Amino acid sequence: MNMLPNYILAFIFTVFLIYSFINIKVKKAKVSNGCLYGIGVLIAILLLGMSIYGIIFNIPLGQVQLMIVNSFK
């Protein structure tokens, strides 16, 4: 049950990134604020990476976050 948030977040961020790709590249949609949208995509990629790392090494997402924070101290 500890790993369930990793799977849920990985799914949500994957769906968001696929949706963004389809809207921007395939449908050629215009984004009103490209900077904020780009920051949102970067954050989604970062959190997706954290979720996948937690899934691969069987670590809850909170511990992955603590590992990243401790590496900068």
PDB file of N, CA and C in Angstrom:
ATOM      1  N   MET A   1       0.817  -1.199   0.000  1.00  0.00           N
ATOM      2  CA  MET A   1       0.000   0.000   0.000  1.00  0.00           C
ATOM      3  C   MET A   1       0.859   1.260   0.000  1.00  0.00           C
ATOM      4  N   ASN A   2       2.116   1.168   0.466  1.00  0.00           N
ATOM      5  CA  ASN A   2       2.993   2.327   0.461  1.00  0.00           C
ATOM      6  C   ASN A   2       3.339   2.796  -0.945  1.00  0.00           C
ATOM      7  N   MET A   3       3.358   1.872  -1.897  1.00  0.00           N
ATOM      8  CA  MET A   3       3.787   2.196  -3.247  1.00  0.00           C
ATOM      9  C   MET A   3       2.647   2.720  -4.119  1.00  0.00           C
ATOM     10  N   LEU A   4       1.427   2.660  -3.651  1.00  0.00           N
ATOM     11  CA  LEU A   4       0.281   3.083  -4.447  1.00  0.00           C
ATOM     12  C   LEU A   4       0.378   4.541  -4.903  1.00  0.00           C
ATOM     13  N   PRO A   5       0.793   5.492  -4.061  1.00  0.00           N
ATOM     14  CA  PRO A   5       0.911   6.876  -4.555  1.00  0.00           C
ATOM     15  C   PRO A   5       1.913   7.008  -5.710  1.00  0.00           C
ATOM     16  N   ASN A   6       2.987   6.208  -5.701  1.00  0.00           N
ATOM     17  CA  ASN A   6       3.948   6.265  -6.804  1.00  0.00           C
ATOM     18  C   ASN A   6       3.282   5.896  -8.121  1.00  0.00           C
ATOM     19  N   TYR A   7       2.499   4.829  -8.114  1.00  0.00           N
ATOM     20  CA  TYR A   7       1.835   4.391  -9.340  1.00  0.00           C
ATOM     21  C   TYR A   7       0.784   5.406  -9.794  1.00  0.00           C
ATOM     22  N   ILE A   8       0.036   5.944  -8.849  1.00  0.00           N
ATOM     23  CA  ILE A   8      -1.007   6.922  -9.198  1.00  0.00           C
ATOM     24  C   ILE A   8      -0.378   8.190  -9.789  1.00  0.00           C
ATOM     25  N   LEU A   9       0.660   8.714  -9.138  1.00  0.00           N
ATOM     26  CA  LEU A   9       1.305   9.921  -9.638  1.00  0.00           C
ATOM     27  C   LEU A   9       1.987   9.681 -10.982  1.00  0.00           C
ATOM     28  N   ALA A  10       2.616   8.531 -11.140  1.00  0.00           N
ATOM     29  CA  ALA A  10       3.251   8.223 -12.425  1.00  0.00           C
ATOM     30  C   ALA A  10       2.208   8.199 -13.538  1.00  0.00           C
ATOM     31  N   PHE A  11       1.054   7.626 -13.269  1.00  0.00           N
ATOM     32  CA  PHE A  11      -0.015   7.582 -14.268  1.00  0.00           C
ATOM     33  C   PHE A  11      -0.523   8.983 -14.598  1.00  0.00           C
ATOM     34  N   ILE A  12      -0.757   9.789 -13.562  1.00  0.00           N
ATOM     35  CA  ILE A  12      -1.289  11.142 -13.767  1.00  0.00           C
ATOM     36  C   ILE A  12      -0.309  11.988 -14.573  1.00  0.00           C
ATOM     37  N   PHE A  13       0.970  11.951 -14.226  1.00  0.00           N
ATOM     38  CA  PHE A  13       1.949  12.774 -14.934  1.00  0.00           C
ATOM     39  C   PHE A  13       2.165  12.280 -16.360  1.00  0.00           C
ATOM     40  N   THR A  14       2.104  10.979 -16.573  1.00  0.00           N
ATOM     41  CA  THR A  14       2.230  10.450 -17.932  1.00  0.00           C
ATOM     42  C   THR A  14       1.062  10.910 -18.795  1.00  0.00           C
ATOM     43  N   VAL A  15      -0.145  10.846 -18.240  1.00  0.00           N
ATOM     44  CA  VAL A  15      -1.316  11.304 -18.987  1.00  0.00           C
ATOM     45  C   VAL A  15      -1.209  12.796 -19.293  1.00  0.00           C
ATOM     46  N   PHE A  16      -0.752  13.602 -18.334  1.00  0.00           N
ATOM     47  CA  PHE A  16      -0.599  15.036 -18.550  1.00  0.00           C
ATOM     48  C   PHE A  16       0.412  15.325 -19.649  1.00  0.00           C
ATOM     49  N   LEU A  17       1.544  14.615 -19.636  1.00  0.00           N
ATOM     50  CA  LEU A  17       2.568  14.866 -20.645  1.00  0.00           C
ATOM     51  C   LEU A  17       2.112  14.421 -22.034  1.00  0.00           C
ATOM     52  N   ILE A  18       1.409  13.303 -22.120  1.00  0.00           N
ATOM     53  CA  ILE A  18       0.872  12.852 -23.409  1.00  0.00           C
ATOM     54  C   ILE A  18      -0.168  13.841 -23.919  1.00  0.00           C
ATOM     55  N   TYR A  19      -1.051  14.311 -23.039  1.00  0.00           N
ATOM     56  CA  TYR A  19      -2.061  15.298 -23.411  1.00  0.00           C
ATOM     57  C   TYR A  19      -1.403  16.591 -23.902  1.00  0.00           C
ATOM     58  N   SER A  20      -0.362  17.028 -23.206  1.00  0.00           N
ATOM     59  CA  SER A  20       0.345  18.244 -23.610  1.00  0.00           C
ATOM     60  C   SER A  20       0.993  18.060 -24.975  1.00  0.00           C
ATOM     61  N   PHE A  21       1.618  16.918 -25.195  1.00  0.00           N
ATOM     62  CA  PHE A  21       2.260  16.659 -26.480  1.00  0.00           C
ATOM     63  C   PHE A  21       1.245  16.661 -27.615  1.00  0.00           C
ATOM     64  N   ILE A  22       0.106  16.009 -27.384  1.00  0.00           N
ATOM     65  CA  ILE A  22      -0.923  15.948 -28.429  1.00  0.00           C
ATOM     66  C   ILE A  22      -1.461  17.339 -28.732  1.00  0.00           C
ATOM     67  N   ASN A  23      -1.730  18.126 -27.708  1.00  0.00           N
ATOM     68  CA  ASN A  23      -2.276  19.472 -27.936  1.00  0.00           C
ATOM     69  C   ASN A  23      -1.305  20.388 -28.650  1.00  0.00           C
ATOM     70  N   ILE A  24      -0.047  20.349 -28.275  1.00  0.00           N
ATOM     71  CA  ILE A  24       0.906  21.301 -28.828  1.00  0.00           C
ATOM     72  C   ILE A  24       1.452  20.844 -30.184  1.00  0.00           C
ATOM     73  N   LYS A  25       1.833  19.586 -30.308  1.00  0.00           N
ATOM     74  CA  LYS A  25       2.484  19.117 -31.536  1.00  0.00           C
ATOM     75  C   LYS A  25       1.491  18.662 -32.599  1.00  0.00           C
ATOM     76  N   VAL A  26       0.475  17.920 -32.203  1.00  0.00           N
ATOM     77  CA  VAL A  26      -0.439  17.342 -33.187  1.00  0.00           C
ATOM     78  C   VAL A  26      -1.522  18.336 -33.578  1.00  0.00           C
ATOM     79  N   LYS A  27      -2.178  18.934 -32.581  1.00  0.00           N
ATOM     80  CA  LYS A  27      -3.275  19.865 -32.863  1.00  0.00           C
ATOM     81  C   LYS A  27      -2.801  21.289 -33.100  1.00  0.00           C
ATOM     82  N   LYS A  28      -1.525  21.564 -32.849  1.00  0.00           N
ATOM     83  CA  LYS A  28      -0.942  22.903 -33.023  1.00  0.00           C
ATOM     84  C   LYS A  28      -1.684  23.954 -32.205  1.00  0.00           C
ATOM     85  N   ALA A  29      -2.046  23.607 -30.977  1.00  0.00           N
ATOM     86  CA  ALA A  29      -2.772  24.529 -30.104  1.00  0.00           C
ATOM     87  C   ALA A  29      -1.841  25.645 -29.631  1.00  0.00           C
ATOM     88  N   LYS A  30      -2.396  26.813 -29.465  1.00  0.00           N
ATOM     89  CA  LYS A  30      -1.637  27.954 -28.954  1.00  0.00           C
ATOM     90  C   LYS A  30      -1.761  27.991 -27.435  1.00  0.00           C
ATOM     91  N   VAL A  31      -0.638  28.217 -26.773  1.00  0.00           N
ATOM     92  CA  VAL A  31      -0.603  28.309 -25.323  1.00  0.00           C
ATOM     93  C   VAL A  31      -0.555  29.787 -24.960  1.00  0.00           C
ATOM     94  N   SER A  32      -1.442  30.207 -24.049  1.00  0.00           N
ATOM     95  CA  SER A  32      -1.520  31.629 -23.710  1.00  0.00           C
ATOM     96  C   SER A  32      -0.283  32.100 -22.949  1.00  0.00           C
ATOM     97  N   ASN A  33       0.246  31.286 -22.059  1.00  0.00           N
ATOM     98  CA  ASN A  33       1.448  31.650 -21.305  1.00  0.00           C
ATOM     99  C   ASN A  33       2.432  30.486 -21.399  1.00  0.00           C
ATOM    100  N   GLY A  34       3.304  30.559 -22.377  1.00  0.00           N
ATOM    101  CA  GLY A  34       4.227  29.466 -22.646  1.00  0.00           C
ATOM    102  C   GLY A  34       5.216  29.210 -21.533  1.00  0.00           C
ATOM    103  N   CYS A  35       5.622  30.270 -20.832  1.00  0.00           N
ATOM    104  CA  CYS A  35       6.593  30.108 -19.750  1.00  0.00           C
ATOM    105  C   CYS A  35       6.007  29.274 -18.613  1.00  0.00           C
ATOM    106  N   LEU A  36       4.808  29.611 -18.177  1.00  0.00           N
ATOM    107  CA  LEU A  36       4.177  28.854 -17.101  1.00  0.00           C
ATOM    108  C   LEU A  36       3.874  27.418 -17.530  1.00  0.00           C
ATOM    109  N   TYR A  37       3.468  27.261 -18.771  1.00  0.00           N
ATOM    110  CA  TYR A  37       3.180  25.922 -19.278  1.00  0.00           C
ATOM    111  C   TYR A  37       4.461  25.089 -19.327  1.00  0.00           C
ATOM    112  N   GLY A  38       5.566  25.714 -19.732  1.00  0.00           N
ATOM    113  CA  GLY A  38       6.851  25.015 -19.749  1.00  0.00           C
ATOM    114  C   GLY A  38       7.306  24.616 -18.365  1.00  0.00           C
ATOM    115  N   ILE A  39       7.101  25.501 -17.394  1.00  0.00           N
ATOM    116  CA  ILE A  39       7.455  25.170 -16.010  1.00  0.00           C
ATOM    117  C   ILE A  39       6.601  24.002 -15.516  1.00  0.00           C
ATOM    118  N   GLY A  40       5.316  23.991 -15.861  1.00  0.00           N
ATOM    119  CA  GLY A  40       4.447  22.882 -15.475  1.00  0.00           C
ATOM    120  C   GLY A  40       4.893  21.565 -16.076  1.00  0.00           C
ATOM    121  N   VAL A  41       5.331  21.597 -17.328  1.00  0.00           N
ATOM    122  CA  VAL A  41       5.822  20.376 -17.979  1.00  0.00           C
ATOM    123  C   VAL A  41       7.111  19.912 -17.318  1.00  0.00           C
ATOM    124  N   LEU A  42       8.013  20.834 -16.995  1.00  0.00           N
ATOM    125  CA  LEU A  42       9.265  20.455 -16.326  1.00  0.00           C
ATOM    126  C   LEU A  42       9.009  19.840 -14.953  1.00  0.00           C
ATOM    127  N   ILE A  43       8.079  20.418 -14.201  1.00  0.00           N
ATOM    128  CA  ILE A  43       7.741  19.865 -12.886  1.00  0.00           C
ATOM    129  C   ILE A  43       7.126  18.479 -13.036  1.00  0.00           C
ATOM    130  N   ALA A  44       6.271  18.304 -14.050  1.00  0.00           N
ATOM    131  CA  ALA A  44       5.664  16.996 -14.288  1.00  0.00           C
ATOM    132  C   ALA A  44       6.724  15.961 -14.631  1.00  0.00           C
ATOM    133  N   ILE A  45       7.720  16.342 -15.430  1.00  0.00           N
ATOM    134  CA  ILE A  45       8.799  15.412 -15.773  1.00  0.00           C
ATOM    135  C   ILE A  45       9.612  15.061 -14.536  1.00  0.00           C
ATOM    136  N   LEU A  46       9.911  16.045 -13.694  1.00  0.00           N
ATOM    137  CA  LEU A  46      10.658  15.797 -12.464  1.00  0.00           C
ATOM    138  C   LEU A  46       9.903  14.844 -11.540  1.00  0.00           C
ATOM    139  N   LEU A  47       8.625  15.105 -11.327  1.00  0.00           N
ATOM    140  CA  LEU A  47       7.841  14.252 -10.439  1.00  0.00           C
ATOM    141  C   LEU A  47       7.621  12.862 -11.034  1.00  0.00           C
ATOM    142  N   LEU A  48       7.506  12.770 -12.350  1.00  0.00           N
ATOM    143  CA  LEU A  48       7.399  11.465 -12.996  1.00  0.00           C
ATOM    144  C   LEU A  48       8.679  10.670 -12.777  1.00  0.00           C
ATOM    145  N   GLY A  49       9.821  11.337 -12.905  1.00  0.00           N
ATOM    146  CA  GLY A  49      11.094  10.669 -12.643  1.00  0.00           C
ATOM    147  C   GLY A  49      11.212  10.195 -11.205  1.00  0.00           C
ATOM    148  N   MET A  50      10.766  11.025 -10.275  1.00  0.00           N
ATOM    149  CA  MET A  50      10.795  10.619  -8.865  1.00  0.00           C
ATOM    150  C   MET A  50       9.896   9.414  -8.630  1.00  0.00           C
ATOM    151  N   SER A  51       8.719   9.406  -9.241  1.00  0.00           N
ATOM    152  CA  SER A  51       7.788   8.293  -9.061  1.00  0.00           C
ATOM    153  C   SER A  51       8.353   7.005  -9.652  1.00  0.00           C
ATOM    154  N   ILE A  52       8.942   7.105 -10.835  1.00  0.00           N
ATOM    155  CA  ILE A  52       9.513   5.912 -11.470  1.00  0.00           C
ATOM    156  C   ILE A  52      10.701   5.393 -10.667  1.00  0.00           C
ATOM    157  N   TYR A  53      11.522   6.288 -10.141  1.00  0.00           N
ATOM    158  CA  TYR A  53      12.647   5.879  -9.285  1.00  0.00           C
ATOM    159  C   TYR A  53      12.138   5.132  -8.051  1.00  0.00           C
ATOM    160  N   GLY A  54      11.085   5.666  -7.447  1.00  0.00           N
ATOM    161  CA  GLY A  54      10.501   4.997  -6.286  1.00  0.00           C
ATOM    162  C   GLY A  54       9.914   3.645  -6.626  1.00  0.00           C
ATOM    163  N   ILE A  55       9.315   3.516  -7.804  1.00  0.00           N
ATOM    164  CA  ILE A  55       8.743   2.236  -8.213  1.00  0.00           C
ATOM    165  C   ILE A  55       9.846   1.220  -8.466  1.00  0.00           C
ATOM    166  N   ILE A  56      10.916   1.636  -9.162  1.00  0.00           N
ATOM    167  CA  ILE A  56      12.002   0.709  -9.494  1.00  0.00           C
ATOM    168  C   ILE A  56      12.706   0.204  -8.239  1.00  0.00           C
ATOM    169  N   PHE A  57      13.017   1.098  -7.311  1.00  0.00           N
ATOM    170  CA  PHE A  57      13.768   0.714  -6.125  1.00  0.00           C
ATOM    171  C   PHE A  57      12.880   0.434  -4.915  1.00  0.00           C
ATOM    172  N   ASN A  58      11.565   0.394  -5.115  1.00  0.00           N
ATOM    173  CA  ASN A  58      10.598   0.066  -4.071  1.00  0.00           C
ATOM    174  C   ASN A  58      10.749   0.995  -2.856  1.00  0.00           C
ATOM    175  N   ILE A  59      10.780   2.291  -3.138  1.00  0.00           N
ATOM    176  CA  ILE A  59      10.924   3.324  -2.110  1.00  0.00           C
ATOM    177  C   ILE A  59       9.696   4.226  -2.168  1.00  0.00           C
ATOM    178  N   PRO A  60       9.070   4.530  -1.024  1.00  0.00           N
ATOM    179  CA  PRO A  60       7.948   5.481  -1.040  1.00  0.00           C
ATOM    180  C   PRO A  60       8.408   6.864  -1.507  1.00  0.00           C
ATOM    181  N   LEU A  61       7.481   7.626  -2.044  1.00  0.00           N
ATOM    182  CA  LEU A  61       7.794   8.916  -2.650  1.00  0.00           C
ATOM    183  C   LEU A  61       8.390   9.896  -1.640  1.00  0.00           C
ATOM    184  N   GLY A  62       7.950   9.849  -0.406  1.00  0.00           N
ATOM    185  CA  GLY A  62       8.495  10.736   0.617  1.00  0.00           C
ATOM    186  C   GLY A  62       9.969  10.489   0.867  1.00  0.00           C
ATOM    187  N   GLN A  63      10.379   9.213   0.832  1.00  0.00           N
ATOM    188  CA  GLN A  63      11.793   8.900   1.029  1.00  0.00           C
ATOM    189  C   GLN A  63      12.636   9.306  -0.172  1.00  0.00           C
ATOM    190  N   VAL A  64      12.065   9.229  -1.369  1.00  0.00           N
ATOM    191  CA  VAL A  64      12.777   9.699  -2.558  1.00  0.00           C
ATOM    192  C   VAL A  64      13.021  11.201  -2.433  1.00  0.00           C
ATOM    193  N   GLN A  65      12.018  11.929  -1.973  1.00  0.00           N
ATOM    194  CA  GLN A  65      12.169  13.369  -1.783  1.00  0.00           C
ATOM    195  C   GLN A  65      13.247  13.665  -0.744  1.00  0.00           C
ATOM    196  N   LEU A  66      13.267  12.914   0.359  1.00  0.00           N
ATOM    197  CA  LEU A  66      14.288  13.131   1.388  1.00  0.00           C
ATOM    198  C   LEU A  66      15.681  12.822   0.852  1.00  0.00           C
ATOM    199  N   MET A  67      15.811  11.809   0.006  1.00  0.00           N
ATOM    200  CA  MET A  67      17.118  11.498  -0.591  1.00  0.00           C
ATOM    201  C   MET A  67      17.611  12.657  -1.449  1.00  0.00           C
ATOM    202  N   ILE A  68      16.711  13.272  -2.216  1.00  0.00           N
ATOM    203  CA  ILE A  68      17.093  14.401  -3.063  1.00  0.00           C
ATOM    204  C   ILE A  68      17.481  15.603  -2.210  1.00  0.00           C
ATOM    205  N   VAL A  69      16.699  15.887  -1.179  1.00  0.00           N
ATOM    206  CA  VAL A  69      16.992  17.025  -0.303  1.00  0.00           C
ATOM    207  C   VAL A  69      18.315  16.820   0.409  1.00  0.00           C
ATOM    208  N   ASN A  70      18.574  15.609   0.910  1.00  0.00           N
ATOM    209  CA  ASN A  70      19.819  15.335   1.625  1.00  0.00           C
ATOM    210  C   ASN A  70      21.030  15.379   0.702  1.00  0.00           C
ATOM    211  N   SER A  71      20.848  15.123  -0.580  1.00  0.00           N
ATOM    212  CA  SER A  71      21.993  15.168  -1.486  1.00  0.00           C
ATOM    213  C   SER A  71      22.461  16.606  -1.736  1.00  0.00           C
ATOM    214  N   PHE A  72      21.615  17.592  -1.477  1.00  0.00           N
ATOM    215  CA  PHE A  72      21.996  18.986  -1.665  1.00  0.00           C
ATOM    216  C   PHE A  72      22.521  19.631  -0.396  1.00  0.00           C
ATOM    217  N   LYS A  73      22.510  18.906   0.714  1.00  0.00           N
ATOM    218  CA  LYS A  73      23.011  19.477   1.974  1.00  0.00           C
ATOM    219  C   LYS A  73      24.487  19.219   2.128  1.00  0.00           C
TER     220      LYS A  73
END
